[in-house]
Short mmCIF file of C-alpha atoms in Angstrom, two decimals:
data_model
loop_
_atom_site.label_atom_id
_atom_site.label_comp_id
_atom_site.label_asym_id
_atom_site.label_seq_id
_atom_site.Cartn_x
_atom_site.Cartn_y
_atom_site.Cartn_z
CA UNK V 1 -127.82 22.30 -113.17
CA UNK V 2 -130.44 21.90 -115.64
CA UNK V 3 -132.36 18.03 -116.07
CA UNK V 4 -132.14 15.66 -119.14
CA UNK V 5 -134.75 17.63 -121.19
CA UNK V 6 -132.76 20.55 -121.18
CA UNK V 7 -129.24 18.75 -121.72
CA UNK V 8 -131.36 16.87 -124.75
CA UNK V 9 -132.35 20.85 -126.19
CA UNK V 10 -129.44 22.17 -125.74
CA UNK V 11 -127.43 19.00 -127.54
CA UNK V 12 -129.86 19.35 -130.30
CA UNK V 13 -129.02 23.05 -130.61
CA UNK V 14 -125.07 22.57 -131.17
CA UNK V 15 -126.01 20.11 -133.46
CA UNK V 16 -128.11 21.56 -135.58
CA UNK V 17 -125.95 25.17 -135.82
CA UNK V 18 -122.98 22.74 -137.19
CA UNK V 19 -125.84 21.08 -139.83
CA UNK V 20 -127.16 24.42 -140.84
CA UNK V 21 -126.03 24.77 -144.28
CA UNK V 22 -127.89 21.52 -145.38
CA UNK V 23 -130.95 22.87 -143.38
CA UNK V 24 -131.49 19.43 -141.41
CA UNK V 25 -132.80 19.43 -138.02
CA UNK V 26 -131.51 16.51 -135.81
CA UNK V 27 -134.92 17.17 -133.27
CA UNK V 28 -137.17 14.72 -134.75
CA UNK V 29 -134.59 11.71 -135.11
CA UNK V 30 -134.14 12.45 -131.43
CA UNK V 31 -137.52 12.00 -130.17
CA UNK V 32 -138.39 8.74 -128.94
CA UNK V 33 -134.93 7.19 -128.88
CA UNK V 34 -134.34 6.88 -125.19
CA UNK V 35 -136.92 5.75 -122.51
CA UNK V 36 -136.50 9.11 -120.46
CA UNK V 37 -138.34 8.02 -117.44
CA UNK V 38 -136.37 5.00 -117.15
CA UNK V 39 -132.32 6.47 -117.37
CA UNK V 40 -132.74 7.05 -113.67
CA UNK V 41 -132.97 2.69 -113.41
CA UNK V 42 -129.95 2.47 -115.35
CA UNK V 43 -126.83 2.44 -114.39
CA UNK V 44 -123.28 3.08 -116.37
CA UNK V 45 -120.00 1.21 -115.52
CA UNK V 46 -116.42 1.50 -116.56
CA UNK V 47 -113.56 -1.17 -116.31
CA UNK V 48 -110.20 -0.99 -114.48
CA UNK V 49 -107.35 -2.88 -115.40
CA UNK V 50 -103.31 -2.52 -114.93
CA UNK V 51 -103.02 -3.19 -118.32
CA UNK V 52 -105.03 0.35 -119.60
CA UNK V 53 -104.75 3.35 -118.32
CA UNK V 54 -107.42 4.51 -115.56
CA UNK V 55 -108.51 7.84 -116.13
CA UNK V 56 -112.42 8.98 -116.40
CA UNK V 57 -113.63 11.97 -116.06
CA UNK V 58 -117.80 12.11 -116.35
CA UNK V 59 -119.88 15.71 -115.95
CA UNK V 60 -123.31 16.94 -116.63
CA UNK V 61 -124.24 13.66 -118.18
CA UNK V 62 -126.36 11.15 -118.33
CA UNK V 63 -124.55 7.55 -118.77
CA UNK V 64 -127.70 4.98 -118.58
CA UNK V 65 -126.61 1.74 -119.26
CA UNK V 66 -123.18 2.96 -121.20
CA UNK V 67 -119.75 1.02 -120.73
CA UNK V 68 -116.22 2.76 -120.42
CA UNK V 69 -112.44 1.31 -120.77
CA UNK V 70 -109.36 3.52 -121.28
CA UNK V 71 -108.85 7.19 -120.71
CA UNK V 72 -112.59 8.62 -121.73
CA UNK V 73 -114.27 12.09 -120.54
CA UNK V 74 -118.11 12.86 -121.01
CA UNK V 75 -119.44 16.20 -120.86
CA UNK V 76 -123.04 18.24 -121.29
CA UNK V 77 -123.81 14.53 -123.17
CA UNK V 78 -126.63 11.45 -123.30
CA UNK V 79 -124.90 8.42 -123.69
CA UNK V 80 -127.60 5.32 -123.50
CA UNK V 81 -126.33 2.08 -123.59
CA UNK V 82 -123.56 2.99 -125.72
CA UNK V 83 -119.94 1.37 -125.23
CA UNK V 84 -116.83 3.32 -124.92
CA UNK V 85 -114.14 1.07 -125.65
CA UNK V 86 -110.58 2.48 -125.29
CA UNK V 87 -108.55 -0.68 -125.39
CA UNK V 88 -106.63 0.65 -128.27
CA UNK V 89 -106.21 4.08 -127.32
CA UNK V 90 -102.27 5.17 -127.96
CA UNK V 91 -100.02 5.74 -124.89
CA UNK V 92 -97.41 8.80 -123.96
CA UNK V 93 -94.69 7.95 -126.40
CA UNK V 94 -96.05 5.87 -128.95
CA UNK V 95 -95.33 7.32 -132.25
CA UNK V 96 -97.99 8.62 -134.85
CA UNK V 97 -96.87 8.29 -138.29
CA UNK V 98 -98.47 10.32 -140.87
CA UNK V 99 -96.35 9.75 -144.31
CA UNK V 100 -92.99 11.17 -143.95
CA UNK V 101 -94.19 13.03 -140.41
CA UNK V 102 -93.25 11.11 -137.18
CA UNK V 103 -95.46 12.43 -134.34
CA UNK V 104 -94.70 11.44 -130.44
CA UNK V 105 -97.67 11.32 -128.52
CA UNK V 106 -96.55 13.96 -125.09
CA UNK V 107 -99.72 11.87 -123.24
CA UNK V 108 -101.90 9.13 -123.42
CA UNK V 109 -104.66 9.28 -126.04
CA UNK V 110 -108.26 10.11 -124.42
CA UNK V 111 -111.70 9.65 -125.71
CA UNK V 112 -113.40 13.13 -125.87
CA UNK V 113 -117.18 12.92 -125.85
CA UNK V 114 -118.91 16.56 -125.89
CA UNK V 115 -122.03 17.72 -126.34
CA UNK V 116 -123.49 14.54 -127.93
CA UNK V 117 -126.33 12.41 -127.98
CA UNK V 118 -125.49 8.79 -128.30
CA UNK V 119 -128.00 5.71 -128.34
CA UNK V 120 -126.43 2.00 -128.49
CA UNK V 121 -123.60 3.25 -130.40
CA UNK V 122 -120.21 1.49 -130.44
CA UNK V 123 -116.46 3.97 -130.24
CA UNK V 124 -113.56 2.24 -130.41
CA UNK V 125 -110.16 2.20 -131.83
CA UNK V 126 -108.13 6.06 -131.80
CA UNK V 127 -107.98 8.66 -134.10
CA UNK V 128 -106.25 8.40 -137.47
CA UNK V 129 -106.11 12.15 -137.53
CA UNK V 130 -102.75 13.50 -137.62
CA UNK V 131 -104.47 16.96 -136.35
CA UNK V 132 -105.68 15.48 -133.40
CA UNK V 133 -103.55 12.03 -132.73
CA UNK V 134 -104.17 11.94 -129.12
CA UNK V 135 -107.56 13.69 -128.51
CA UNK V 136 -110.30 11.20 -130.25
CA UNK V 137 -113.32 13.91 -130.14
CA UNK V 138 -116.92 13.13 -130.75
CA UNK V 139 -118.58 16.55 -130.51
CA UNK V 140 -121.86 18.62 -131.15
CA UNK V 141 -123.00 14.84 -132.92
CA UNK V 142 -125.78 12.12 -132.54
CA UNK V 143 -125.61 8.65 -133.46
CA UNK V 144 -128.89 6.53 -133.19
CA UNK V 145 -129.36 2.79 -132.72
CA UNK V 146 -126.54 0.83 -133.62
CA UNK V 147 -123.95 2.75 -135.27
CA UNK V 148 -120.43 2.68 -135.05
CA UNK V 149 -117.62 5.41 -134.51
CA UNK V 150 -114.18 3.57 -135.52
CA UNK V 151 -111.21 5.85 -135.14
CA UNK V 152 -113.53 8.47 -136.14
CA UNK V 153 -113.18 11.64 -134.91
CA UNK V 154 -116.37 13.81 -135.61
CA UNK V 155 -117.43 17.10 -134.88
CA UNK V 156 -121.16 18.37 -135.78
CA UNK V 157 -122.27 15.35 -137.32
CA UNK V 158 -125.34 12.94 -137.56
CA UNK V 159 -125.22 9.36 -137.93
CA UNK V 160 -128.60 7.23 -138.71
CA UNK V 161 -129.11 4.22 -137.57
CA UNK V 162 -126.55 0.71 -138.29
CA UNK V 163 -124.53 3.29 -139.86
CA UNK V 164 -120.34 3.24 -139.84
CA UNK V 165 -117.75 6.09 -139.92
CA UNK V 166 -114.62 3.71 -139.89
CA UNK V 167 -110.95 5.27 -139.77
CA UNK V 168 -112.76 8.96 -141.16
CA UNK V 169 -112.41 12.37 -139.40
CA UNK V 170 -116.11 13.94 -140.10
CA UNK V 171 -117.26 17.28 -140.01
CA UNK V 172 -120.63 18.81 -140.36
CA UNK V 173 -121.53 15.58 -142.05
CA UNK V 174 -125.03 13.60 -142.48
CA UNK V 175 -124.23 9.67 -142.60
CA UNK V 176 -127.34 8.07 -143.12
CA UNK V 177 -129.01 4.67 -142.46
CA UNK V 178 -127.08 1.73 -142.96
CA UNK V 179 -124.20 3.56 -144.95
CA UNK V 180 -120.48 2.43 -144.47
CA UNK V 181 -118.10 5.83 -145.09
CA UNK V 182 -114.14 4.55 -144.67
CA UNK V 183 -112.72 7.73 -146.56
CA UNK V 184 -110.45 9.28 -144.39
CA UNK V 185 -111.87 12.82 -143.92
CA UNK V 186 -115.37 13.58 -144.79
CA UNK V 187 -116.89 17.94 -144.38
CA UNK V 188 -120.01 19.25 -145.42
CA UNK V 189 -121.37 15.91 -147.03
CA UNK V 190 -124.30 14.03 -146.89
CA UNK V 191 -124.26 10.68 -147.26
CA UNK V 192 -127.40 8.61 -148.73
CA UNK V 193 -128.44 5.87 -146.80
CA UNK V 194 -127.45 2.62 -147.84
CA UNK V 195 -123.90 3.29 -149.47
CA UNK V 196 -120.77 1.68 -148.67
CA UNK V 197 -117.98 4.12 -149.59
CA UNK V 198 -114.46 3.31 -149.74
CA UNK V 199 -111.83 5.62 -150.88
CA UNK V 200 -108.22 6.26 -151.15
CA UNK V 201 -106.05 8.02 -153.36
CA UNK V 202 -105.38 4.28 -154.79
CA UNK V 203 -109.12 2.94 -155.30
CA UNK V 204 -112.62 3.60 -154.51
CA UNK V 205 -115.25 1.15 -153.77
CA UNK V 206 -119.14 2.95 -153.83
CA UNK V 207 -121.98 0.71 -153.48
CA UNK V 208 -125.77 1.55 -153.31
CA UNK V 209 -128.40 -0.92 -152.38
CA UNK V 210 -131.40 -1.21 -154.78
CA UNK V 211 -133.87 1.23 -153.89
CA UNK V 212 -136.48 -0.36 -151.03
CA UNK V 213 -134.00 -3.32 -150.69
CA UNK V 214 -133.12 -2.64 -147.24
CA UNK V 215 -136.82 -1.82 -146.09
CA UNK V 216 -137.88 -4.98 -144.59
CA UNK V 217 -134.39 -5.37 -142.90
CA UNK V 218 -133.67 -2.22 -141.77
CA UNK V 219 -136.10 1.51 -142.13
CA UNK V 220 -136.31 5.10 -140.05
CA UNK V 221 -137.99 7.82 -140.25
CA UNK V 222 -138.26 10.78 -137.84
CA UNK V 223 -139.86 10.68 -134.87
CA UNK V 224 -139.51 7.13 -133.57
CA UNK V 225 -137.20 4.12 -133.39
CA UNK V 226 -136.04 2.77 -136.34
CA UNK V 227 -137.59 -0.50 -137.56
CA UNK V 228 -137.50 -3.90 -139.31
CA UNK V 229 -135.44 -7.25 -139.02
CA UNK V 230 -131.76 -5.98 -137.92
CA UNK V 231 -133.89 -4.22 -134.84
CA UNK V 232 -135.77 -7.12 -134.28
CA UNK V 233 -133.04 -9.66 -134.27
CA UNK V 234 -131.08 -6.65 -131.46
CA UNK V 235 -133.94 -6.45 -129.26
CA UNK V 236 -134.59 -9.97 -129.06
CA UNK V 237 -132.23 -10.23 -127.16
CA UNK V 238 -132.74 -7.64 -124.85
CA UNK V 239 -134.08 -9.68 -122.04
CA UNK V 240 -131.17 -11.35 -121.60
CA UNK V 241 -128.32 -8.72 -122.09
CA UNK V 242 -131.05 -6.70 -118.76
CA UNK V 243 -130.02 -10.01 -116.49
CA UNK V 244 -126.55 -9.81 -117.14
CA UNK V 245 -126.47 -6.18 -116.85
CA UNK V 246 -128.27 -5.81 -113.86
CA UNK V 247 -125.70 -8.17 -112.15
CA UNK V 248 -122.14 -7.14 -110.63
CA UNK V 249 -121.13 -10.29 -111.10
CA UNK V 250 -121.63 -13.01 -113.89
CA UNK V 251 -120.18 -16.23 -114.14
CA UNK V 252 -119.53 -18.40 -117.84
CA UNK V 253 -121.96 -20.45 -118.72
CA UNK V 254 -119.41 -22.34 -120.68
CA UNK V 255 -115.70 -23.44 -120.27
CA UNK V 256 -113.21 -20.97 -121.21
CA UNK V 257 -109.89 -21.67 -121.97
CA UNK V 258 -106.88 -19.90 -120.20
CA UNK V 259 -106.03 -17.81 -123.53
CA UNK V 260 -109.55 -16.98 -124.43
CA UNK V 261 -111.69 -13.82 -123.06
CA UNK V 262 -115.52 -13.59 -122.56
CA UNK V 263 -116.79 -10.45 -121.17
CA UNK V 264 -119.14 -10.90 -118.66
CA UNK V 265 -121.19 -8.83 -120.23
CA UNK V 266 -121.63 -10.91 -122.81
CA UNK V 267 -124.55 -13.14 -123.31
CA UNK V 268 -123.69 -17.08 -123.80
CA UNK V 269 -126.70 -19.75 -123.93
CA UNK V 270 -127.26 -23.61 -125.80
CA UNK V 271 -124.48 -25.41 -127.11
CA UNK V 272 -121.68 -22.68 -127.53
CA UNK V 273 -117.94 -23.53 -127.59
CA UNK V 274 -115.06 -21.34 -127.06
CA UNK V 275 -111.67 -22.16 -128.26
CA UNK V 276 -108.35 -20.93 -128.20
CA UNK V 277 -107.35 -17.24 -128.10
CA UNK V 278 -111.33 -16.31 -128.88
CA UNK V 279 -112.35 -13.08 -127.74
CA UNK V 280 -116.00 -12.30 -127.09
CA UNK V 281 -116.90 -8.62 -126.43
CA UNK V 282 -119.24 -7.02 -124.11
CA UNK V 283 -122.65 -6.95 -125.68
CA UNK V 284 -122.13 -10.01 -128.03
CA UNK V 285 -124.58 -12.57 -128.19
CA UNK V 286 -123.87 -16.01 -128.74
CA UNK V 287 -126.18 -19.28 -128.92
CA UNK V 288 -125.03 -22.34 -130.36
CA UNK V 289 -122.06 -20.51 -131.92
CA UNK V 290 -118.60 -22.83 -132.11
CA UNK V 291 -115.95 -20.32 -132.11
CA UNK V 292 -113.05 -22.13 -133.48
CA UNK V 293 -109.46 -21.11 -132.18
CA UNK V 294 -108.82 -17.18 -133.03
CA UNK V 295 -111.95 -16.25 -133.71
CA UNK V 296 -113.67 -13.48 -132.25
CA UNK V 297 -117.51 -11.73 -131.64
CA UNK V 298 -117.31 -8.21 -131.03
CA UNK V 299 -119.98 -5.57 -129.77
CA UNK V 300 -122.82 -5.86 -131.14
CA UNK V 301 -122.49 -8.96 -132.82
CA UNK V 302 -124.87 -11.69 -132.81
CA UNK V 303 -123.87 -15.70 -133.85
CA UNK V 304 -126.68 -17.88 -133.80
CA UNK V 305 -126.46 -21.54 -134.98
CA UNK V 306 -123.39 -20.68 -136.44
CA UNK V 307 -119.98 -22.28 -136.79
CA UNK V 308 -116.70 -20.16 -136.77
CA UNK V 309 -114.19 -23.13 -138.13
CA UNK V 310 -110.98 -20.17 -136.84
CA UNK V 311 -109.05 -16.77 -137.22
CA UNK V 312 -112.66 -15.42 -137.99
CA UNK V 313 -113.46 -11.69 -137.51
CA UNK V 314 -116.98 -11.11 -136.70
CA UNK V 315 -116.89 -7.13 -136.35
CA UNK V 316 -118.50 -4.99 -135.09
CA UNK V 317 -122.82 -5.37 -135.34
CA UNK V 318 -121.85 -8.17 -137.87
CA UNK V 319 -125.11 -11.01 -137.18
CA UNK V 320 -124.48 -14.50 -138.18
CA UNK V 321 -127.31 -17.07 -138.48
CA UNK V 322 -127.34 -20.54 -139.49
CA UNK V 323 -123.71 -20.20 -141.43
CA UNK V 324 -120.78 -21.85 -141.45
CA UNK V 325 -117.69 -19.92 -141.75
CA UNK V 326 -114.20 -21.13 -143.37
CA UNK V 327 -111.00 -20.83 -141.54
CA UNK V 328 -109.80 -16.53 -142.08
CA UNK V 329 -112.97 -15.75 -143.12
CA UNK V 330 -113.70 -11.50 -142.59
CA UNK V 331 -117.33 -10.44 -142.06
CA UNK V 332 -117.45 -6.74 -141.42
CA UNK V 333 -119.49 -4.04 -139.80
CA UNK V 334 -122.94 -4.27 -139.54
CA UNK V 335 -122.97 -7.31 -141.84
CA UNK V 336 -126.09 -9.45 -142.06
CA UNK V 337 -125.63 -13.30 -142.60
CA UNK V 338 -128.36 -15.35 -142.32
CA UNK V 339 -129.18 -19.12 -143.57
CA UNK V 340 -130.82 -22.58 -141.95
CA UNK V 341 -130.99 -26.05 -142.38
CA UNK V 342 -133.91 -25.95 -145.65
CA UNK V 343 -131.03 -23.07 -147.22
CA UNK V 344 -127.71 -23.58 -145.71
CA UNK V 345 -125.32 -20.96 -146.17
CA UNK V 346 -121.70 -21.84 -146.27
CA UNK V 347 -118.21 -18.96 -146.79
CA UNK V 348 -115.27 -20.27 -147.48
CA UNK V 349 -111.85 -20.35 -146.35
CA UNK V 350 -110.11 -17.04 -146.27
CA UNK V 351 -113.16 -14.70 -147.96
CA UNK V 352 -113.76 -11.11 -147.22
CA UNK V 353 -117.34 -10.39 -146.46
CA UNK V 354 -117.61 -6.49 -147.16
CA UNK V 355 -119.27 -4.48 -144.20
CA UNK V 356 -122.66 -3.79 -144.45
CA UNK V 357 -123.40 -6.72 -146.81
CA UNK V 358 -126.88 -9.02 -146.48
CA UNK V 359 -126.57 -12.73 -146.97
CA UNK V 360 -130.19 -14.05 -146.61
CA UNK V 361 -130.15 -16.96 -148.37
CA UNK V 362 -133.43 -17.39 -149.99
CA UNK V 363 -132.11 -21.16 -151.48
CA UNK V 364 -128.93 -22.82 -150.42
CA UNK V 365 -125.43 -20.11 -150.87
CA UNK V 366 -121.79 -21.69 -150.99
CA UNK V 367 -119.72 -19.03 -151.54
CA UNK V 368 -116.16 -20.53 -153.04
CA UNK V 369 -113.22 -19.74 -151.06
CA UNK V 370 -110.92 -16.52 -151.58
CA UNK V 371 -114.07 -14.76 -153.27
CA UNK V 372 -114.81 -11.11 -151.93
CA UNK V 373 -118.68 -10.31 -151.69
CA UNK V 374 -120.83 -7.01 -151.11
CA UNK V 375 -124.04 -5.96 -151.31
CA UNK V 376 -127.63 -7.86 -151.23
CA UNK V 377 -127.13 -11.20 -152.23
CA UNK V 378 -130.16 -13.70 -151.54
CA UNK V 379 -130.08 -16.46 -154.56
CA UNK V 380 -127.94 -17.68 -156.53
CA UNK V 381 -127.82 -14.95 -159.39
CA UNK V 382 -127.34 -12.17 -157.16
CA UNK V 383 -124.11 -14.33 -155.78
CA UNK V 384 -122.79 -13.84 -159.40
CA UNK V 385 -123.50 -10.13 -159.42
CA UNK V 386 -122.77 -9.09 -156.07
CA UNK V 387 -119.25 -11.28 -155.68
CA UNK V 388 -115.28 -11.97 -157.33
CA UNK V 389 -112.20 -14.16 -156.72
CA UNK V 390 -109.86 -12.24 -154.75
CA UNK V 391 -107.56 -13.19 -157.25
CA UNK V 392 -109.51 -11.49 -160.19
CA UNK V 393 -109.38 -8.10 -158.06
CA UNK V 394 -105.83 -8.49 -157.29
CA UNK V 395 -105.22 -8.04 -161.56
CA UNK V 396 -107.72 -5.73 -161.92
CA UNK V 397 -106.05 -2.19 -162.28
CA UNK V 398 -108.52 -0.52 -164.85
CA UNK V 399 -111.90 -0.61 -162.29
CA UNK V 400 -115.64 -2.10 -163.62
CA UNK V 401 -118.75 -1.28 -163.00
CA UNK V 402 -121.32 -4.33 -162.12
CA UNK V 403 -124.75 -4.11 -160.47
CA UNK V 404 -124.79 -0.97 -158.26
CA UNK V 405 -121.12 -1.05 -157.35
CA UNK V 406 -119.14 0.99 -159.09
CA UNK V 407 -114.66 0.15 -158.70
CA UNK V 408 -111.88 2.60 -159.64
CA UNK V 409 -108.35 2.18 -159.35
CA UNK V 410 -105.96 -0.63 -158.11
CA UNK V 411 -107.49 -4.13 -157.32
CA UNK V 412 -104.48 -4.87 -155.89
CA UNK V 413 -103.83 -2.19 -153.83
CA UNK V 414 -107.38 -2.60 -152.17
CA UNK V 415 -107.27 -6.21 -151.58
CA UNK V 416 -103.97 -5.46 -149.68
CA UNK V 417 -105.14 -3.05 -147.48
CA UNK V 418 -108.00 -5.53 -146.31
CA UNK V 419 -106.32 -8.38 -145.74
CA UNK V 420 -103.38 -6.05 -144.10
CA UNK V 421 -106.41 -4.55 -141.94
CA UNK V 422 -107.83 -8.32 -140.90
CA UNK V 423 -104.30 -9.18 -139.82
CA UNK V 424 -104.02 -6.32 -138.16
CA UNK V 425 -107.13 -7.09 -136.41
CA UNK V 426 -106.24 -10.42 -135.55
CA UNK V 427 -102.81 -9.51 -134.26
CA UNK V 428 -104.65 -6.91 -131.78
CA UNK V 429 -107.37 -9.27 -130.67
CA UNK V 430 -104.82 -12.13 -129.88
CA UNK V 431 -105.45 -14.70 -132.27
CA UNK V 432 -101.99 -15.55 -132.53
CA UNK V 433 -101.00 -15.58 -128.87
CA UNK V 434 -98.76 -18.74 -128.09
CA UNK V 435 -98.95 -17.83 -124.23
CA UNK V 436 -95.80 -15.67 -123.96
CA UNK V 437 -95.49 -13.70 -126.84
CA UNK V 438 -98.47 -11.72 -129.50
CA UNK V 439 -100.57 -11.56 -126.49
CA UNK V 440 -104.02 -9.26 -127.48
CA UNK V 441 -107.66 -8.45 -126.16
CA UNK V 442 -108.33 -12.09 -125.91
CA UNK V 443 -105.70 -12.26 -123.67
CA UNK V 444 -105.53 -9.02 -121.36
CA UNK V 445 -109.46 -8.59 -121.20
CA UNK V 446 -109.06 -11.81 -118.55
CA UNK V 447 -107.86 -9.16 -115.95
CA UNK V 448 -110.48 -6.17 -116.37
CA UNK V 449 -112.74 -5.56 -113.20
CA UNK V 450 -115.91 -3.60 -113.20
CA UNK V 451 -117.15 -0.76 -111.49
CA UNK V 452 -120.70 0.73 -111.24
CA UNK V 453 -121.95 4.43 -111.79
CA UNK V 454 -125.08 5.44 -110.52
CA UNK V 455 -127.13 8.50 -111.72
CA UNK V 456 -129.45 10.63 -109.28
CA UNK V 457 -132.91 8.96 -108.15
CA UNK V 458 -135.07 11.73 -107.56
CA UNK V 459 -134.54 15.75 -108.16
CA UNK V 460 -134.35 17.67 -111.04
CA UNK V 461 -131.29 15.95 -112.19
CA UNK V 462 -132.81 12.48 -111.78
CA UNK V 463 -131.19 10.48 -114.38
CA UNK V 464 -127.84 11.94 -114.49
CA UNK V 465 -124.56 11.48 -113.06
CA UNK V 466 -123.10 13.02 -110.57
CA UNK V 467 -119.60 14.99 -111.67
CA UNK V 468 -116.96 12.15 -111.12
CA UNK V 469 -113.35 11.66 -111.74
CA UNK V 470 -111.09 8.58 -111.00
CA UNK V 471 -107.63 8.44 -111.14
CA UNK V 472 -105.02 5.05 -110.33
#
């Protein structure tokens, strides 16, 4: 059985045979991403509940630090601190619908993971391909610090770091640093870094971010880590997320209500408050946060300072600082938000923060309620540029071009599909659980246990697991 450098080789191999027509060799970005001498410290764990289905199957992997839930199998893979989360995972007999095609699922979905390399990456929801609806793959792929795989399915592909593949099947596909793709299939394309790309055959959304905007916040290169304030803020909190994780058992620091969840894994400190039906992920970080009733802070997420008045969703790698946020208001992926006392920044009721927008208020920001915002937005001016009534959008069915973004198609038809998407959200977190009926994460992540893995000590295969499957 060969060690970690080999797995790492031969991971880099597959990867780079399915990125051979754009000639881009995943070896470099590799290099320096993992502490190699310390995987053999860290341990992996999955969670067990009679509410998911319990079926893991790990082999010829390394797992350091990496959290499971749902029906998941790893093989010939690195997964470093990365979180598996198969809450939503579709179950023998659910039905797949795929326009006029009704699909029955013969067995419970699974999470795939092959031949991959992934650092502090976040998979969750299923697939939303109707060629694979209960096999989620991620294959023959890396993903560096930060990024997310949502309902993604991908197969030879390379994600940079903070970026998103949301609800796309990928294939042989470079998405670089800090881009958003949500276009339902994606082959043979690269990606810049810094776009947020939304398309469907009703609309399309592209966004670029000035050129050198996103350097100070968020920069990588080959060869090491990535770099700048979004990595900063993450590792900050490293210390603490190591004491919690290094525990089997962590109590709340703070009361939590009956209908409300907070992973143990989650890190809690200062004045936080949790209300009703809030659900905080593993690997959210929370000081001084007020989470008003139905909100929720999932992986990734940091809320500092921050006030969350209800029904918010903070998704996932969104960072809040010094905000306050209206009752229904959406920040998405990867989002930055940042104000403080000197330049408060305030979102209103009911607005839809795009993913992978920055809010660093440079001089106090109100944004008005119902107003949709993207991009860099720091002052006032870029505010008007960067922002519309949700209204506006909703009559909008000729497009416009305005800063960097470029809109096609139906306003209305994209403003629907949000807000249907942040209900949806809601519905599946819990926020509208009355205690008997509508019940969500918030509510059924009060009865998961936890269960360690631990990798080889010493030998040639120190730092990897041992071949393991559990069963009920």
């Amino acid at each position: 059985m060969p060690g970690i450098k080999e797995l790492i080789e031969r991971i880099v191999t597959r990867v780079n045979i399915n990125l051979r027509e754009p000639e881009f060799d995943s070896a470099p970005w590799v290099k320096n991403q993992v502490p190699l001498s310390e995987l053999h410290r860290l341990h992996a764990f999955y969670g067990i509940s009679h509410l998911h289905p319990v079926w893991f199957a790990f082999s010829r992997s390394a797992l350091a630090g990496s959290y499971f839930l749902g029906r998941c199998s790893v093989e010939r893979s690195l997964l470093y601190e990365t979180d598996v989360r198969g809450d939503e995972l579709k179950e023998a007999g659910d039905v797949f619908r795929y326009k006029d095609v009704a699909i029955v699922l013969p067995e419970d979905e699974e999470i795939a993971i092959s031949d991959s390399f992934l650092v502090k990456t976040l998979v969750h929801s299923n697939s939303h391909d109707p060629e694979s609806p209960e096999r989620f793959f991620i294959a023959n792929s890396v993903s560096l610090p930060y990024a997310n795989i949502h309902g993604s399915p991908v197969d030879g592909c390379f994600l940079g770091p903070f970026a998103t593949l949301d609800l796309t099947s990928a294939y042989h596909a470079i998405i670089g640093t800090f881009s958003y793709v949500q276009t339902g299939e994606l082959a043979h394309h690269r990606v810049e870094p810094g776009r947020v790309w939304i398309r469907s055959k009703e609309f399309e959304f592209s966004y670029r971010f000035p050129e050198n905007a996103l350097d100070p916040y968020i920069c990588a290169e080959p060869g090491g880590p990535p770099r700048g304030l979004f990595m900063e803020v993450m590792e900050n909190a490293r210390a603490d997320f190591e004491r919690l994780f290094g525990s089997v058992r962590n109590a709340h620091p703070v009361p939590v209500p009956e209908s409300a969840a907070v992973s143990r894994y989650a890190v809690v400190k200062g004045a936080t408050v949790i209300g009703e039906n809030v659900l905080v992920a593993q690997r959210a970080y929370l000081d001084s946060a007020v989470m008003g009733d139905g909100a929720n802070a999932q992986e990734n997420c940091c809320i500092v300072n921050s006030v969350l008045e209800g029904l918010n969703v903070t998704a996932h790698g969104a960072t809040i600082i010094g905000a306050r946020m209206g009752r229904g208001a959406f920040t998405g992926f990867n989002s930055f938000l940042r104000g403080d006392d000197s330049r408060p920044l305030t979102v209103g009721h009911e607005c839809i923060v795009m993913p992978h927008t920055i809010l660093d208020a440079a001089e106090p920001i109100e944004i008005p309620p119902h107003t949709l915002v993207w991009g860099l937005v720091r002052n006032a001016r870029e505010l008007d540029e960067n922002s519309a009534p949700i209204e506006c959008l909703m009559e909008n069915d000729n497009g416009f071009n305005r800063g960097n973004l470029t809109f096609s198609g139906s306003g209305k038809a994209f403003v629907k599909a949000f807000l249907h998407r942040i209900t949806h959200i809601l519905e599946q977190n819990g926020a509208y659980s009355d205690g008997v009926d509508r019940s969500g994460h918030a509510q059924k992540g009060r009865h998961i246990t936890y269960n360690i893995l631990q990798p080889y000590l010493e030998g040639e295969r120190k730092g990897l697991c041992p071949t393991i499957r559990i069963t009920p």
